[in-house]
PDB file of C-alpha atoms in Angstrom:
ATOM      1  CA  MET R1420     181.705 109.336 198.609  1.00  0.00           C
ATOM      2  CA  PRO R1421     185.224 108.771 199.944  1.00  0.00           C
ATOM      3  CA  ALA R1422     186.638 110.689 196.984  1.00  0.00           C
ATOM      4  CA  LEU R1423     184.589 113.778 197.846  1.00  0.00           C
ATOM      5  CA  HIS R1424     185.767 113.621 201.435  1.00  0.00           C
ATOM      6  CA  ALA R1425     189.381 113.223 200.329  1.00  0.00           C
ATOM      7  CA  ARG R1426     189.071 116.270 198.059  1.00  0.00           C
ATOM      8  CA  GLY R1427     187.973 118.463 200.952  1.00  0.00           C
ATOM      9  CA  ARG R1428     184.261 118.376 200.150  1.00  0.00           C
ATOM     10  CA  PRO R1429     182.824 116.828 203.332  1.00  0.00           C
ATOM     11  CA  SER R1430     179.362 118.399 202.974  1.00  0.00           C
ATOM     12  CA  GLU R1431     178.923 116.823 199.554  1.00  0.00           C
ATOM     13  CA  ALA R1432     180.259 113.529 200.865  1.00  0.00           C
ATOM     14  CA  LEU R1433     177.741 113.651 203.700  1.00  0.00           C
ATOM     15  CA  ALA R1434     174.881 114.343 201.275  1.00  0.00           C
ATOM     16  CA  GLU R1435     175.828 111.289 199.231  1.00  0.00           C
ATOM     17  CA  ALA R1436     176.297 109.181 202.359  1.00  0.00           C
ATOM     18  CA  ARG R1437     172.832 110.208 203.558  1.00  0.00           C
ATOM     19  CA  GLU R1438     171.398 109.121 200.202  1.00  0.00           C
ATOM     20  CA  ALA R1439     173.101 105.754 200.590  1.00  0.00           C
ATOM     21  CA  MET R1440     171.712 105.382 204.113  1.00  0.00           C
ATOM     22  CA  ALA R1441     168.209 106.249 202.888  1.00  0.00           C
ATOM     23  CA  LEU R1442     168.537 103.612 200.180  1.00  0.00           C
ATOM     24  CA  LEU R1443     169.663 101.046 202.755  1.00  0.00           C
ATOM     25  CA  ALA R1444     166.686 101.926 204.933  1.00  0.00           C
ATOM     26  CA  SER R1445     164.297 101.484 202.030  1.00  0.00           C
ATOM     27  CA  LEU R1446     165.799  98.133 201.039  1.00  0.00           C
ATOM     28  CA  GLY R1447     166.087  96.760 204.551  1.00  0.00           C
ATOM     29  CA  ARG R1448     169.126  94.578 203.967  1.00  0.00           C
ATOM     30  CA  VAL R1449     171.576  94.205 201.102  1.00  0.00           C
ATOM     31  CA  GLU R1450     174.102  91.505 200.279  1.00  0.00           C
ATOM     32  CA  GLU R1451     177.110  93.770 199.703  1.00  0.00           C
ATOM     33  CA  GLY R1452     178.100  97.329 200.445  1.00  0.00           C
ATOM     34  CA  GLU R1453     176.145  97.952 203.625  1.00  0.00           C
ATOM     35  CA  GLU R1454     179.200  97.941 205.877  1.00  0.00           C
ATOM     36  CA  LEU R1455     181.062 100.380 203.626  1.00  0.00           C
ATOM     37  CA  ALA R1456     178.075 102.726 203.386  1.00  0.00           C
ATOM     38  CA  ARG R1457     177.723 102.823 207.174  1.00  0.00           C
ATOM     39  CA  LEU R1458     181.444 103.461 207.655  1.00  0.00           C
ATOM     40  CA  VAL R1459     181.495 106.282 205.093  1.00  0.00           C
ATOM     41  CA  TYR R1460     178.411 107.834 206.696  1.00  0.00           C
ATOM     42  CA  ALA R1461     180.056 107.882 210.133  1.00  0.00           C
ATOM     43  CA  ARG R1462     183.244 109.367 208.699  1.00  0.00           C
ATOM     44  CA  ALA R1463     181.318 112.017 206.774  1.00  0.00           C
ATOM     45  CA  LEU R1464     179.480 113.078 209.930  1.00  0.00           C
ATOM     46  CA  GLU R1465     182.791 113.325 211.763  1.00  0.00           C
ATOM     47  CA  ALA R1466     184.317 115.330 208.912  1.00  0.00           C
ATOM     48  CA  ILE R1467     181.688 118.053 209.247  1.00  0.00           C
ATOM     49  CA  GLY R1468     182.234 118.178 213.003  1.00  0.00           C
ATOM     50  CA  ASP R1469     179.100 116.348 214.151  1.00  0.00           C
ATOM     51  CA  GLN R1470     180.872 114.084 216.623  1.00  0.00           C
ATOM     52  CA  PRO R1471     177.755 112.950 218.532  1.00  0.00           C
ATOM     53  CA  SER R1472     176.057 111.773 215.331  1.00  0.00           C
ATOM     54  CA  ALA R1473     179.308 110.245 214.055  1.00  0.00           C
ATOM     55  CA  ARG R1474     179.710 108.251 217.263  1.00  0.00           C
ATOM     56  CA  ALA R1475     176.094 107.098 217.117  1.00  0.00           C
ATOM     57  CA  ALA R1476     176.565 106.073 213.480  1.00  0.00           C
ATOM     58  CA  ILE R1477     179.739 104.090 214.189  1.00  0.00           C
ATOM     59  CA  ALA R1478     178.091 102.414 217.188  1.00  0.00           C
ATOM     60  CA  ASP R1479     175.180 101.374 214.966  1.00  0.00           C
ATOM     61  CA  ALA R1480     177.560 100.219 212.227  1.00  0.00           C
ATOM     62  CA  ARG R1481     179.516  98.147 214.762  1.00  0.00           C
ATOM     63  CA  GLU R1482     176.377  96.537 216.190  1.00  0.00           C
ATOM     64  CA  ARG R1483     175.069  95.626 212.743  1.00  0.00           C
ATOM     65  CA  LEU R1484     178.477  94.299 211.720  1.00  0.00           C
ATOM     66  CA  LEU R1485     178.710  92.105 214.808  1.00  0.00           C
ATOM     67  CA  ALA R1486     175.163  90.851 214.262  1.00  0.00           C
ATOM     68  CA  THR R1487     176.115  89.815 210.734  1.00  0.00           C
ATOM     69  CA  ALA R1488     179.298  88.177 212.013  1.00  0.00           C
ATOM     70  CA  ALA R1489     177.314  86.260 214.631  1.00  0.00           C
ATOM     71  CA  ARG R1490     175.486  84.453 211.828  1.00  0.00           C
ATOM     72  CA  ILE R1491     178.776  83.018 210.524  1.00  0.00           C
ATOM     73  CA  ASP R1492     179.223  79.659 212.252  1.00  0.00           C
ATOM     74  CA  ASP R1493     182.765  78.936 211.101  1.00  0.00           C
ATOM     75  CA  LEU R1494     185.134  80.797 213.441  1.00  0.00           C
ATOM     76  CA  ARG R1495     187.868  81.266 210.825  1.00  0.00           C
ATOM     77  CA  ARG R1496     185.415  82.710 208.324  1.00  0.00           C
ATOM     78  CA  ARG R1497     183.943  84.969 211.015  1.00  0.00           C
ATOM     79  CA  ASP R1498     187.378  86.249 212.031  1.00  0.00           C
ATOM     80  CA  GLY R1499     188.264  86.782 208.383  1.00  0.00           C
ATOM     81  CA  PHE R1500     185.037  88.709 207.831  1.00  0.00           C
ATOM     82  CA  LEU R1501     185.798  90.998 210.772  1.00  0.00           C
ATOM     83  CA  GLN R1502     189.548  91.379 210.341  1.00  0.00           C
ATOM     84  CA  ASN R1503     190.335  90.915 206.665  1.00  0.00           C
ATOM     85  CA  VAL R1504     187.494  92.845 205.039  1.00  0.00           C
ATOM     86  CA  SER R1505     188.844  96.389 205.042  1.00  0.00           C
ATOM     87  CA  GLU R1506     185.655  98.285 205.836  1.00  0.00           C
ATOM     88  CA  ASN R1507     184.802  95.861 208.634  1.00  0.00           C
ATOM     89  CA  ALA R1508     188.215  96.175 210.258  1.00  0.00           C
ATOM     90  CA  GLN R1509     188.029  99.961 209.867  1.00  0.00           C
ATOM     91  CA  THR R1510     184.580 100.060 211.475  1.00  0.00           C
ATOM     92  CA  LEU R1511     185.823  98.137 214.500  1.00  0.00           C
ATOM     93  CA  GLU R1512     188.922 100.340 214.747  1.00  0.00           C
ATOM     94  CA  LEU R1513     186.900 103.565 214.590  1.00  0.00           C
ATOM     95  CA  ALA R1514     184.528 102.189 217.218  1.00  0.00           C
ATOM     96  CA  ARG R1515     187.538 101.560 219.480  1.00  0.00           C
ATOM     97  CA  GLU R1516     188.868 105.072 218.850  1.00  0.00           C
ATOM     98  CA  TRP R1517     185.609 106.991 219.095  1.00  0.00           C
ATOM     99  CA  LEU R1518     183.729 104.977 221.704  1.00  0.00           C
ATOM    100  CA  GLY R1519     186.564 103.791 223.923  1.00  0.00           C
ATOM    101  CA  ALA R1520     187.636 100.383 225.104  1.00  0.00           C
ATOM    102  CA  ALA R1521     184.415  99.771 227.043  1.00  0.00           C
ATOM    103  CA  ALA R1522     182.470  99.774 223.781  1.00  0.00           C
ATOM    104  CA  ILE R1523     184.604  96.962 222.426  1.00  0.00           C
ATOM    105  CA  ALA R1524     183.784  94.267 224.933  1.00  0.00           C
ATOM    106  CA  PRO R1525     184.249  90.773 223.524  1.00  0.00           C
ATOM    107  CA  ALA R1526     181.425  90.222 221.088  1.00  0.00           C
ATOM    108  CA  PHE R1527     181.481  86.453 221.329  1.00  0.00           C
ATOM    109  CA  ALA R1528     181.888  84.003 224.156  1.00  0.00           C
ATOM    110  CA  GLY R1529     184.985  81.776 224.371  1.00  0.00           C
ATOM    111  CA  ASP R1530     183.199  79.015 222.498  1.00  0.00           C
ATOM    112  CA  GLY R1531     182.825  81.272 219.466  1.00  0.00           C
ATOM    113  CA  ARG R1532     179.074  81.660 219.872  1.00  0.00           C
ATOM    114  CA  PRO R1533     177.435  85.059 220.153  1.00  0.00           C
ATOM    115  CA  PRO R1534     176.389  86.041 223.662  1.00  0.00           C
ATOM    116  CA  ALA R1535     172.839  85.132 224.624  1.00  0.00           C
TER     117      ALA R1535
END
């Protein structure tokens, strides 16, 4: 998918990203690759000029990412998951860029626990 986008074929990239999203929907949850698929989908939507759908997709990707992170009790592992996994860091960065600072309110309270 990213290769098609990089080669100037955003419509084809979007078609493949939609297939990946449909597969995710049919499976419910997967162990690996979900974050990347959601990021690529948002970028593909943006590449074809569908900014409203791209912003909705990145907002959804961010929310799902933070929900996954909230299940990681160890703060160092959680931070590493959010900051050191490339697609996760990119998702959070795009959310900041596309949704603005208000959309990036602290996800976790000072004690490291997710908000109630």
